[in-house]
Amino acid sequence: MTTPPTSRRARPAKAPLSRDVIVRTGLEILDRDGLDALTMRRVAKELDTGPASLYVYVANRDDLMTAMLDAALAQVPVAAEGTWQERLRALMAAATEAMSRHEGLAAVALGAIPTGDNALLVLDRMLALLKEGGLDDTTAGWAVDLLFLHVAAAAAEQSVYNTKDIGKVDAITAADRRYASLPADEYPMITALRASLFAHGDRGTWHLNVLINGILHTPAR
Amino acid sequence: MTTPPTSRRARPAKAPLSRDVIVRTGLEILDRDGLDALTMRRVAKELDTGPASLYVYVANRDDLMTAMLDAALAQVPVAAEGTWQERLRALMAAATEAMSRHEGLAAVALGAIPTGDNALLVLDRMLALLKEGGLDDTTAGWAVDLLFLHVAAAAAEQSVYNTKDIGKVDAITAADRRYASLPADEYPMITALRASLFAHGDRGTWHLNVLINGILHTPAR
DNA sequence: CTAGGTAACGAACGCTGTTCGTGTCAAACG
DNA sequence: CGTTTGACACGAACAGCGTTCGTTACCTAG
């Protein structure tokens, strides 16, 4: 009936919708305004359309976030040089970084066996490095499970500090104060070791070393 | 103006609201009907009241879930006998079990340094066991970080299978089929080791052993 | 120039978390 | 015994959400 104010033909060359631009737009919104801002309506508005239009390319919000996760994992670079352990550490650190940079994406990875193209590429490289380290097939298979789980978990933890309004330092000092006010009779170890609990240092790298050393010292079966 | 159909005095002795009954009701709903059903309105209805009434005892939905997490962690028993390693494994398995039994609670734990009373009790017992194992303070402090992270992550992964309509076996066979259809040139290791990736066995216990062995073989600094 | 198939859309449904102002009751006080 | 008080509970409403439905506008093939 009523013609729209500007006919679609006259519009300034709107980029056509596609799964890719939707995913990219989602990542932009996530990075700029956080997880709460990542709504279907918001993505649609950014693309100058209505929410309904997105559902041609994306099954639902979860599907969108899964796709966004895999897009983020495409950024993980291939570690080039060093021993297999060094390259494995670099790979895991990079994967953690890539996932933690976008709030909420790591949580998606924790909820499902990875099946995205780029997630599987990371997994494949992990397996190659473990085999290079001389592990047998079963141990290597179980190890990637553990390593991927740790990467996702570390990223989930990191992303909270990366994105929340509150900084990491604030959160730590707040926790430190909480621990300091605990009754020593109910929480003797925390009270005694409080200084060590919050001792600074590169925990992330130490965690990776623990995992690698543990895997090497724990044959499956 | 209009008198309500039954005056409040005449009602059949409605149990008074309190933070505790709200948290307990929340856990019941979560266990019975899943995370999506855990809405403020649903909790209120279960308690025969309106949503607004809950906000006297609970700051918001996140606050409720945090309280629910700590309530769930109260169920973690104290391991009695065995070596320190056996007791540590039992403690971690129990904590994982407690968190994974209630969908979505593990995700809460991943998002914050634990400060709940019962979470701290678990943490305190972990520390005691690590010290019993002869670790120095710094290593023990960093180790609880890693162990708690793993517990939360393992619980988050578990809870998906525990609660989703889809069973764990279904998810695995689906992933297996996906892996089987991968191009061997792009994913050589996954293709070659697919059988080992899905080999059954007690991965959970192996993971715990890896962590413990790794911690023992990786002094901080 | 017309027909057809598909991508895009506007509007709506049934929810959600949270807030505000009002009502109601039991206990404390004069 | 009558009144005041203050805390708790509640109804209603707001703004927003994910998702679906039926219709429209468009490009392409005939």
Coordinates of C-alpha atoms (C1' of nucleotides) in Angstrom, one line a residue:
Chain A
M1 CA 0.0 0.0 0.0
T2 CA 2.0 2.9 1.3
T3 CA 5.4 3.2 -0.3
P4 CA 8.3 3.4 2.1
P5 CA 9.8 6.9 2.4
T6 CA 12.9 5.9 0.4
S7 CA 12.5 3.0 -2.0
R8 CA 15.0 0.2 -1.3
R9 CA 16.5 0.8 -4.7
A10 CA 17.4 4.4 -3.8
R11 CA 19.1 3.4 -0.6
P12 CA 22.9 4.0 -0.5
A13 CA 24.1 0.6 -1.6
K14 CA 23.4 -1.3 1.5
A15 CA 25.7 -4.2 1.9
P16 CA 23.8 -7.4 1.4
L17 CA 23.2 -9.6 4.5
S18 CA 25.2 -12.8 4.9
R19 CA 26.2 -15.1 7.7
D20 CA 29.7 -13.6 7.6
V21 CA 28.7 -10.0 8.0
I22 CA 26.3 -10.9 10.8
V23 CA 29.1 -12.8 12.7
R24 CA 31.5 -10.0 12.1
T25 CA 29.0 -7.4 13.3
G26 CA 28.3 -9.5 16.4
L27 CA 32.0 -9.5 17.3
E28 CA 32.2 -5.8 16.9
I29 CA 29.3 -5.2 19.2
L30 CA 30.6 -7.7 21.7
D31 CA 34.0 -6.0 21.8
R32 CA 32.7 -2.5 21.8
D33 CA 29.7 -2.8 24.2
G34 CA 29.9 -6.1 26.0
L35 CA 27.9 -9.3 26.2
D36 CA 24.7 -7.6 27.4
A37 CA 24.6 -5.4 24.3
L38 CA 24.9 -8.5 22.0
T39 CA 21.2 -8.8 21.2
M40 CA 19.6 -9.9 17.9
R41 CA 17.9 -6.5 17.8
R42 CA 21.2 -4.7 18.2
V43 CA 23.0 -6.7 15.5
A44 CA 20.0 -6.0 13.2
K45 CA 20.1 -2.3 13.9
E46 CA 23.8 -2.1 13.2
L47 CA 23.1 -3.7 9.9
D48 CA 20.2 -1.3 9.3
T49 CA 17.5 -4.0 9.2
G50 CA 15.0 -5.7 11.5
P51 CA 15.7 -8.7 13.8
A52 CA 13.7 -11.1 11.7
S53 CA 16.1 -10.7 8.8
L54 CA 18.9 -12.3 10.7
Y55 CA 17.1 -15.6 11.1
V56 CA 17.7 -16.4 7.4
Y57 CA 21.4 -16.8 8.1
V58 CA 21.4 -17.7 11.8
A59 CA 19.3 -20.2 13.5
N60 CA 19.2 -18.4 16.9
R61 CA 21.4 -16.4 19.3
D62 CA 23.3 -19.5 20.3
D63 CA 24.1 -20.4 16.8
L64 CA 25.4 -16.9 16.3
M65 CA 27.6 -17.0 19.3
T66 CA 29.0 -20.4 18.2
A67 CA 29.8 -19.0 14.8
M68 CA 31.4 -15.9 16.5
L69 CA 33.6 -18.2 18.7
D70 CA 34.9 -20.0 15.6
A71 CA 35.5 -16.8 13.9
A72 CA 37.6 -15.6 16.9
L73 CA 39.6 -18.8 16.8
A74 CA 40.6 -18.2 13.2
Q75 CA 42.9 -15.5 14.7
V76 CA 45.1 -18.1 16.5
P77 CA 48.5 -18.0 14.7
V78 CA 50.7 -21.0 14.0
A79 CA 53.6 -21.0 16.3
A80 CA 56.7 -21.3 14.2
E81 CA 59.9 -22.1 16.2
G82 CA 61.0 -23.6 19.4
T83 CA 60.7 -27.0 21.0
W84 CA 57.4 -28.8 20.8
Q85 CA 56.7 -27.7 24.4
E86 CA 57.4 -24.1 23.6
R87 CA 55.2 -24.2 20.6
L88 CA 52.4 -26.0 22.5
R89 CA 52.6 -23.3 25.2
A90 CA 52.4 -20.6 22.6
L91 CA 49.5 -22.2 20.9
M92 CA 47.5 -22.6 24.1
A93 CA 48.3 -19.0 25.2
A94 CA 47.2 -17.7 21.8
A95 CA 44.0 -19.7 21.9
T96 CA 43.3 -18.4 25.4
E97 CA 44.0 -14.9 24.3
A98 CA 41.8 -15.1 21.3
M99 CA 38.8 -16.5 23.3
S100 CA 39.3 -14.2 26.3
R101 CA 39.3 -11.1 24.1
H102 CA 35.6 -11.4 23.4
E103 CA 33.4 -11.6 26.5
G104 CA 31.2 -14.7 26.9
L105 CA 32.6 -16.6 23.9
A106 CA 34.7 -18.9 26.1
A107 CA 31.6 -19.9 28.0
V108 CA 30.2 -21.2 24.7
A109 CA 33.3 -23.4 24.2
L110 CA 32.8 -24.9 27.6
G111 CA 29.4 -26.1 26.8
A112 CA 30.1 -28.3 23.8
I113 CA 32.6 -30.6 22.2
P114 CA 34.4 -28.4 19.7
T115 CA 33.2 -28.9 16.2
G116 CA 33.9 -25.6 14.5
D117 CA 36.4 -25.6 11.6
N118 CA 38.9 -23.3 13.4
A119 CA 38.5 -25.0 16.7
L120 CA 39.3 -28.3 15.1
L121 CA 42.4 -26.7 13.5
V122 CA 43.6 -25.7 16.9
L123 CA 42.9 -29.2 18.2
D124 CA 44.7 -30.8 15.3
R125 CA 47.8 -28.7 15.9
M126 CA 47.7 -29.6 19.6
L127 CA 47.6 -33.3 18.7
A128 CA 50.5 -32.9 16.3
L129 CA 52.6 -31.3 19.0
L130 CA 51.8 -33.9 21.5
K131 CA 52.7 -36.7 19.1
E132 CA 55.9 -34.8 18.4
G133 CA 56.5 -35.0 22.1
G134 CA 56.4 -38.8 21.9
L135 CA 53.1 -39.5 23.5
D136 CA 51.1 -42.6 22.6
D137 CA 47.8 -42.2 20.9
T138 CA 45.6 -42.7 23.9
T139 CA 47.5 -40.4 26.1
A140 CA 47.5 -37.7 23.4
G141 CA 43.8 -38.1 22.9
W142 CA 43.0 -37.7 26.5
A143 CA 45.4 -34.9 26.8
V144 CA 43.8 -32.6 24.2
D145 CA 40.6 -33.0 26.2
L146 CA 42.3 -31.6 29.2
L147 CA 44.2 -28.9 27.4
F148 CA 41.2 -27.6 25.5
L149 CA 39.2 -27.6 28.7
H150 CA 41.9 -25.6 30.4
V151 CA 42.2 -23.1 27.6
A152 CA 38.4 -22.5 27.6
A153 CA 38.3 -22.2 31.4
A154 CA 41.3 -19.9 31.6
A155 CA 39.8 -17.7 28.8
A156 CA 36.5 -17.6 30.6
E157 CA 38.2 -16.4 33.7
Q158 CA 40.3 -13.9 31.9
S159 CA 37.5 -12.5 29.9
V160 CA 35.7 -11.4 33.0
Y161 CA 38.6 -9.1 33.9
N162 CA 39.1 -8.0 30.3
T163 CA 35.6 -6.8 29.8
K164 CA 33.9 -6.1 33.1
D165 CA 33.8 -2.5 34.2
I166 CA 35.8 -3.6 37.2
G167 CA 39.6 -4.2 36.7
K168 CA 41.5 -7.3 37.6
V169 CA 43.5 -5.5 40.3
D170 CA 40.3 -4.2 42.0
A171 CA 38.8 -7.7 42.0
I172 CA 41.9 -9.2 43.6
T173 CA 42.3 -6.6 46.3
A174 CA 38.6 -7.0 47.1
A175 CA 39.1 -10.8 47.4
D176 CA 42.2 -10.2 49.5
R177 CA 40.2 -8.1 51.9
R178 CA 37.6 -10.7 52.1
Y179 CA 40.1 -13.4 52.9
A180 CA 41.8 -11.2 55.5
S181 CA 38.6 -10.9 57.4
L182 CA 38.0 -14.7 57.6
P183 CA 37.9 -16.3 61.1
A184 CA 41.2 -18.1 61.5
D185 CA 39.6 -21.1 63.3
E186 CA 37.3 -22.0 60.4
Y187 CA 39.7 -21.2 57.6
P188 CA 43.1 -21.9 59.0
M189 CA 45.0 -22.6 55.8
I190 CA 43.6 -19.6 53.9
T191 CA 44.4 -17.3 56.7
A192 CA 47.9 -18.7 57.0
L193 CA 48.7 -18.8 53.3
R194 CA 46.9 -15.7 52.3
A195 CA 50.0 -14.0 51.1
S196 CA 50.9 -16.9 48.9
L197 CA 47.4 -17.1 47.5
F198 CA 47.7 -13.7 46.0
A199 CA 51.4 -13.8 45.3
H200 CA 52.0 -12.3 41.9
G201 CA 53.9 -14.0 39.1
D202 CA 53.1 -15.6 35.8
R203 CA 50.4 -18.1 37.0
G204 CA 49.2 -18.7 33.4
T205 CA 52.6 -20.0 32.2
W206 CA 53.0 -22.0 35.4
H207 CA 49.6 -23.6 34.8
L208 CA 50.6 -24.6 31.3
N209 CA 53.9 -26.1 32.6
V210 CA 52.0 -28.1 35.2
L211 CA 49.7 -29.5 32.5
I212 CA 52.5 -30.5 30.2
N213 CA 54.7 -32.0 33.0
G214 CA 51.7 -33.8 34.3
I215 CA 50.8 -35.3 31.0
L216 CA 54.4 -36.5 30.5
H217 CA 54.4 -38.2 33.9
T218 CA 50.9 -39.7 33.6
P219 CA 50.5 -42.4 31.0
A220 CA 46.9 -43.4 30.3
R221 CA 46.1 -46.7 31.8
Chain B
M1 CA -10.5 -0.4 48.1
T2 CA -11.5 -3.9 47.1
T3 CA -10.8 -6.5 49.7
P4 CA -8.7 -9.4 48.4
P5 CA -10.7 -12.6 48.1
T6 CA -9.0 -14.2 51.1
S7 CA -7.5 -11.9 53.7
R8 CA -3.9 -12.6 54.3
R9 CA -4.7 -13.5 57.9
A10 CA -7.0 -16.2 56.7
R11 CA -4.4 -17.8 54.4
P12 CA -3.2 -21.3 55.4
A13 CA 0.0 -20.3 57.3
K14 CA 2.2 -19.4 54.4
A15 CA 5.8 -20.0 55.2
P16 CA 7.5 -16.6 55.6
L17 CA 10.0 -15.5 52.9
S18 CA 13.7 -15.6 53.6
R19 CA 16.9 -15.7 51.7
D20 CA 17.3 -19.3 52.5
V21 CA 13.9 -20.5 51.3
I22 CA 14.4 -18.5 48.1
V23 CA 17.8 -20.1 47.5
R24 CA 16.4 -23.6 48.2
T25 CA 13.4 -23.0 45.9
G26 CA 15.8 -21.8 43.2
L27 CA 17.8 -25.0 43.4
E28 CA 14.7 -27.1 43.3
I29 CA 13.5 -25.4 40.1
L30 CA 16.9 -25.6 38.6
D31 CA 17.1 -29.3 39.2
R32 CA 13.6 -30.1 38.2
D33 CA 13.1 -27.9 35.1
G34 CA 16.5 -26.6 34.1
L35 CA 18.3 -23.2 33.8
D36 CA 15.8 -21.6 31.4
A37 CA 13.0 -22.2 34.0
L38 CA 15.0 -20.5 36.7
T39 CA 13.4 -17.0 36.5
M40 CA 12.5 -14.6 39.2
R41 CA 8.9 -15.0 38.3
R42 CA 9.0 -18.7 38.5
V43 CA 10.7 -18.7 41.9
A44 CA 8.1 -16.2 43.2
K45 CA 5.2 -18.3 41.9
E46 CA 6.7 -21.4 43.6
L47 CA 6.6 -19.4 46.8
D48 CA 3.1 -18.1 46.1
T49 CA 4.1 -14.5 45.8
G50 CA 5.1 -11.9 43.2
P51 CA 8.5 -11.3 41.8
A52 CA 8.9 -8.0 43.5
S53 CA 8.8 -9.7 46.9
L54 CA 12.1 -11.6 46.2
Y55 CA 14.1 -8.4 45.9
V56 CA 14.0 -7.8 49.6
Y57 CA 16.3 -10.8 50.2
V58 CA 18.1 -11.1 46.9
A59 CA 19.8 -8.2 45.0
N60 CA 19.2 -9.7 41.6
R61 CA 19.3 -12.9 39.6
D62 CA 23.0 -13.1 39.7
D63 CA 23.1 -12.7 43.4
L64 CA 20.6 -15.5 43.7
M65 CA 22.7 -17.8 41.5
T66 CA 25.8 -17.0 43.5
A67 CA 24.0 -17.9 46.7
M68 CA 22.7 -21.1 45.1
L69 CA 26.2 -22.0 44.1
D70 CA 27.5 -21.7 47.6
A71 CA 24.5 -23.7 48.9
A72 CA 25.3 -26.5 46.5
L73 CA 28.9 -26.5 47.6
A74 CA 27.8 -27.1 51.2
Q75 CA 27.0 -30.6 50.1
V76 CA 30.7 -31.4 49.5
P77 CA 31.7 -34.0 52.1
V78 CA 35.0 -34.2 53.9
A79 CA 37.1 -37.1 52.6
A80 CA 38.1 -39.2 55.5
E81 CA 40.7 -41.8 54.7
G82 CA 43.5 -42.5 52.3
T83 CA 46.7 -40.8 51.3
W84 CA 46.6 -37.0 50.8
Q85 CA 46.4 -37.6 47.0
E86 CA 43.5 -39.9 47.4
R87 CA 41.7 -37.4 49.6
L88 CA 42.5 -34.6 47.2
R89 CA 41.1 -36.5 44.3
A90 CA 38.0 -37.4 46.3
L91 CA 37.5 -33.7 47.3
M92 CA 37.8 -32.5 43.8
A93 CA 35.5 -35.2 42.4
A94 CA 32.9 -34.3 45.0
A95 CA 33.1 -30.6 44.3
T96 CA 32.8 -31.2 40.6
E97 CA 29.9 -33.5 41.2
A98 CA 28.1 -31.0 43.5
M99 CA 28.5 -28.2 41.0
S100 CA 27.7 -30.2 37.9
R101 CA 24.5 -31.5 39.4
H102 CA 22.9 -28.1 39.0
E103 CA 22.9 -26.7 35.5
G104 CA 24.6 -23.4 35.0
L105 CA 26.0 -23.0 38.5
A106 CA 29.5 -24.0 37.4
A107 CA 29.5 -21.1 35.0
V108 CA 29.0 -18.7 37.9
A109 CA 32.1 -20.1 39.6
L110 CA 34.2 -19.5 36.5
G111 CA 33.3 -15.8 36.5
A112 CA 34.6 -14.8 39.9
I113 CA 37.2 -15.5 42.5
P114 CA 35.4 -17.7 45.0
T115 CA 34.3 -15.8 48.1
G116 CA 31.3 -17.8 49.3
D117 CA 31.6 -19.4 52.7
N118 CA 31.4 -23.0 51.5
A119 CA 33.6 -22.4 48.4
L120 CA 36.2 -21.1 50.8
L121 CA 35.9 -24.2 52.9
V122 CA 36.6 -26.4 49.9
L123 CA 39.5 -24.2 49.1
D124 CA 40.8 -24.4 52.6
R125 CA 40.7 -28.2 52.6
M126 CA 42.5 -28.2 49.3
L127 CA 45.2 -26.1 50.7
A128 CA 45.6 -28.3 53.7
L129 CA 46.0 -31.4 51.5
L130 CA 48.5 -29.7 49.3
K131 CA 50.6 -28.7 52.3
E132 CA 50.3 -32.2 53.7
G133 CA 51.8 -33.3 50.4
G134 CA 54.9 -31.2 51.2
L135 CA 54.4 -28.3 48.8
D136 CA 55.9 -25.0 49.6
D137 CA 53.5 -22.1 50.2
T138 CA 53.8 -20.4 46.8
T139 CA 53.3 -23.6 44.8
A140 CA 50.3 -24.5 47.0
G141 CA 48.8 -21.1 46.4
W142 CA 49.2 -21.3 42.7
A143 CA 48.0 -24.9 42.7
V144 CA 44.6 -24.2 44.3
D145 CA 44.1 -21.6 41.5
L146 CA 44.6 -24.3 38.9
L147 CA 42.7 -27.0 40.7
F148 CA 39.6 -24.8 41.4
L149 CA 39.6 -23.7 37.8
H150 CA 39.7 -27.2 36.6
V151 CA 36.9 -28.3 39.0
A152 CA 34.7 -25.5 37.8
A153 CA 35.4 -26.2 34.1
A154 CA 34.9 -29.9 34.5
A155 CA 31.7 -29.3 36.2
A156 CA 30.5 -26.8 33.6
E157 CA 31.2 -29.4 30.9
Q158 CA 29.6 -32.2 32.9
S159 CA 26.5 -30.2 33.7
V160 CA 25.7 -29.8 30.0
Y161 CA 25.3 -33.6 29.6
N162 CA 23.7 -34.0 33.0
T163 CA 20.9 -31.6 32.2
K164 CA 20.5 -31.1 28.5
D165 CA 17.7 -33.1 26.8
I166 CA 20.5 -34.7 24.7
G167 CA 22.5 -37.4 26.4
K168 CA 26.2 -37.6 26.6
V169 CA 26.4 -40.6 24.4
D170 CA 24.4 -38.9 21.7
A171 CA 26.7 -35.9 21.8
I172 CA 29.8 -38.0 21.5
T173 CA 28.6 -40.1 18.6
A174 CA 27.5 -36.9 16.8
A175 CA 30.9 -35.4 17.3
D176 CA 32.5 -38.7 16.2
R177 CA 30.6 -38.5 13.0
R178 CA 31.6 -34.9 12.4
Y179 CA 35.3 -35.9 13.0
A180 CA 34.9 -38.8 10.6
S181 CA 33.8 -36.6 7.8
L182 CA 36.7 -34.2 8.1
P183 CA 39.1 -33.8 5.1
A184 CA 42.3 -35.8 6.0
D185 CA 44.6 -33.2 4.3
E186 CA 43.4 -30.3 6.5
Y187 CA 43.0 -32.3 9.7
P188 CA 45.5 -35.0 9.5
M189 CA 46.0 -35.7 13.2
I190 CA 42.3 -35.7 14.1
T191 CA 41.7 -38.1 11.2
A192 CA 44.5 -40.4 12.2
L193 CA 43.8 -40.4 15.9
R194 CA 40.0 -40.2 15.9
A195 CA 39.7 -43.6 17.6
S196 CA 41.9 -42.5 20.4
L197 CA 40.1 -39.2 20.8
F198 CA 36.9 -40.9 21.7
A199 CA 38.5 -43.9 23.5
H200 CA 36.4 -44.6 26.6
G201 CA 38.0 -44.8 30.0
D202 CA 37.9 -42.7 33.2
R203 CA 39.2 -39.4 31.7
G204 CA 38.1 -37.5 34.8
T205 CA 40.3 -39.4 37.2
W206 CA 43.2 -39.3 34.7
H207 CA 42.8 -35.5 34.5
L208 CA 43.1 -35.2 38.2
N209 CA 46.2 -37.4 38.2
V210 CA 47.8 -35.3 35.6
L211 CA 47.2 -32.2 37.6
I212 CA 48.6 -33.6 40.8
N213 CA 51.6 -35.1 39.1
G214 CA 52.2 -31.9 37.2
I215 CA 52.0 -29.9 40.4
L216 CA 54.5 -32.2 42.1
H217 CA 56.9 -31.9 39.2
T218 CA 56.6 -28.1 38.7
P219 CA 57.9 -26.0 41.5
A220 CA 56.8 -22.3 41.3
R221 CA 59.7 -20.1 40.2
Chain C
dC1 C1' 7.4 -8.0 -20.3
dT2 C1' 5.8 -11.3 -17.2
dA3 C1' 6.2 -15.1 -13.6
dG4 C1' 8.4 -17.1 -9.8
dG5 C1' 11.2 -17.9 -6.0
dT6 C1' 13.7 -15.9 -2.2
dA7 C1' 15.5 -12.6 0.7
dA8 C1' 13.9 -8.9 3.7
dC9 C1' 10.7 -7.0 6.5
dG10 C1' 6.9 -5.0 10.0
dA11 C1' 4.3 -6.3 13.5
dA12 C1' 3.3 -9.1 17.1
dC13 C1' 3.5 -12.7 20.9
dG14 C1' 4.9 -14.1 25.2
dC15 C1' 8.3 -13.8 27.9
dT16 C1' 12.2 -11.6 30.9
dG17 C1' 14.5 -8.7 35.1
dT18 C1' 13.7 -5.0 37.8
dT19 C1' 11.4 -0.7 40.0
dC20 C1' 7.9 2.1 42.2
dG21 C1' 4.2 3.2 45.0
dT22 C1' 0.7 1.3 47.7
dG23 C1' -1.2 -1.8 50.9
dT24 C1' -1.2 -4.7 55.0
dC25 C1' 0.0 -6.6 59.1
dA26 C1' 2.3 -7.4 63.8
dA27 C1' 4.5 -5.4 67.3
dA28 C1' 5.7 -1.2 70.2
dC29 C1' 4.1 2.7 72.4
dG30 C1' 1.2 6.1 75.0
Chain D
dC1 C1' -7.2 -0.4 74.9
dG2 C1' -6.3 2.7 70.8
dT3 C1' -2.8 4.4 68.0
dT4 C1' 1.4 4.8 65.5
dT5 C1' 5.2 2.9 63.2
dG6 C1' 8.1 0.5 60.3
dA7 C1' 9.1 -3.5 57.8
dC8 C1' 7.5 -6.7 54.7
dA9 C1' 4.7 -8.0 50.7
dC10 C1' 2.4 -7.1 46.8
dG11 C1' 0.2 -5.3 42.1
dA12 C1' 1.2 -3.0 38.3
dA13 C1' 4.0 -1.3 35.1
dC14 C1' 8.3 -0.4 32.1
dA15 C1' 11.6 -1.4 28.8
dG16 C1' 13.5 -4.7 26.6
dC17 C1' 14.4 -9.6 25.0
dG18 C1' 14.3 -13.9 21.4
dT19 C1' 11.6 -15.7 18.0
dT20 C1' 7.7 -16.5 14.6
dC21 C1' 4.3 -15.3 11.1
dG22 C1' 2.4 -13.5 7.0
dT23 C1' 3.4 -10.2 3.6
dT24 C1' 6.1 -7.3 0.7
dA25 C1' 9.8 -6.1 -2.6
dC26 C1' 13.2 -7.5 -5.4
dC27 C1' 16.2 -9.9 -8.8
dT28 C1' 16.4 -13.4 -12.2
dA29 C1' 14.9 -16.6 -15.5
dG30 C1' 11.8 -17.4 -19.1

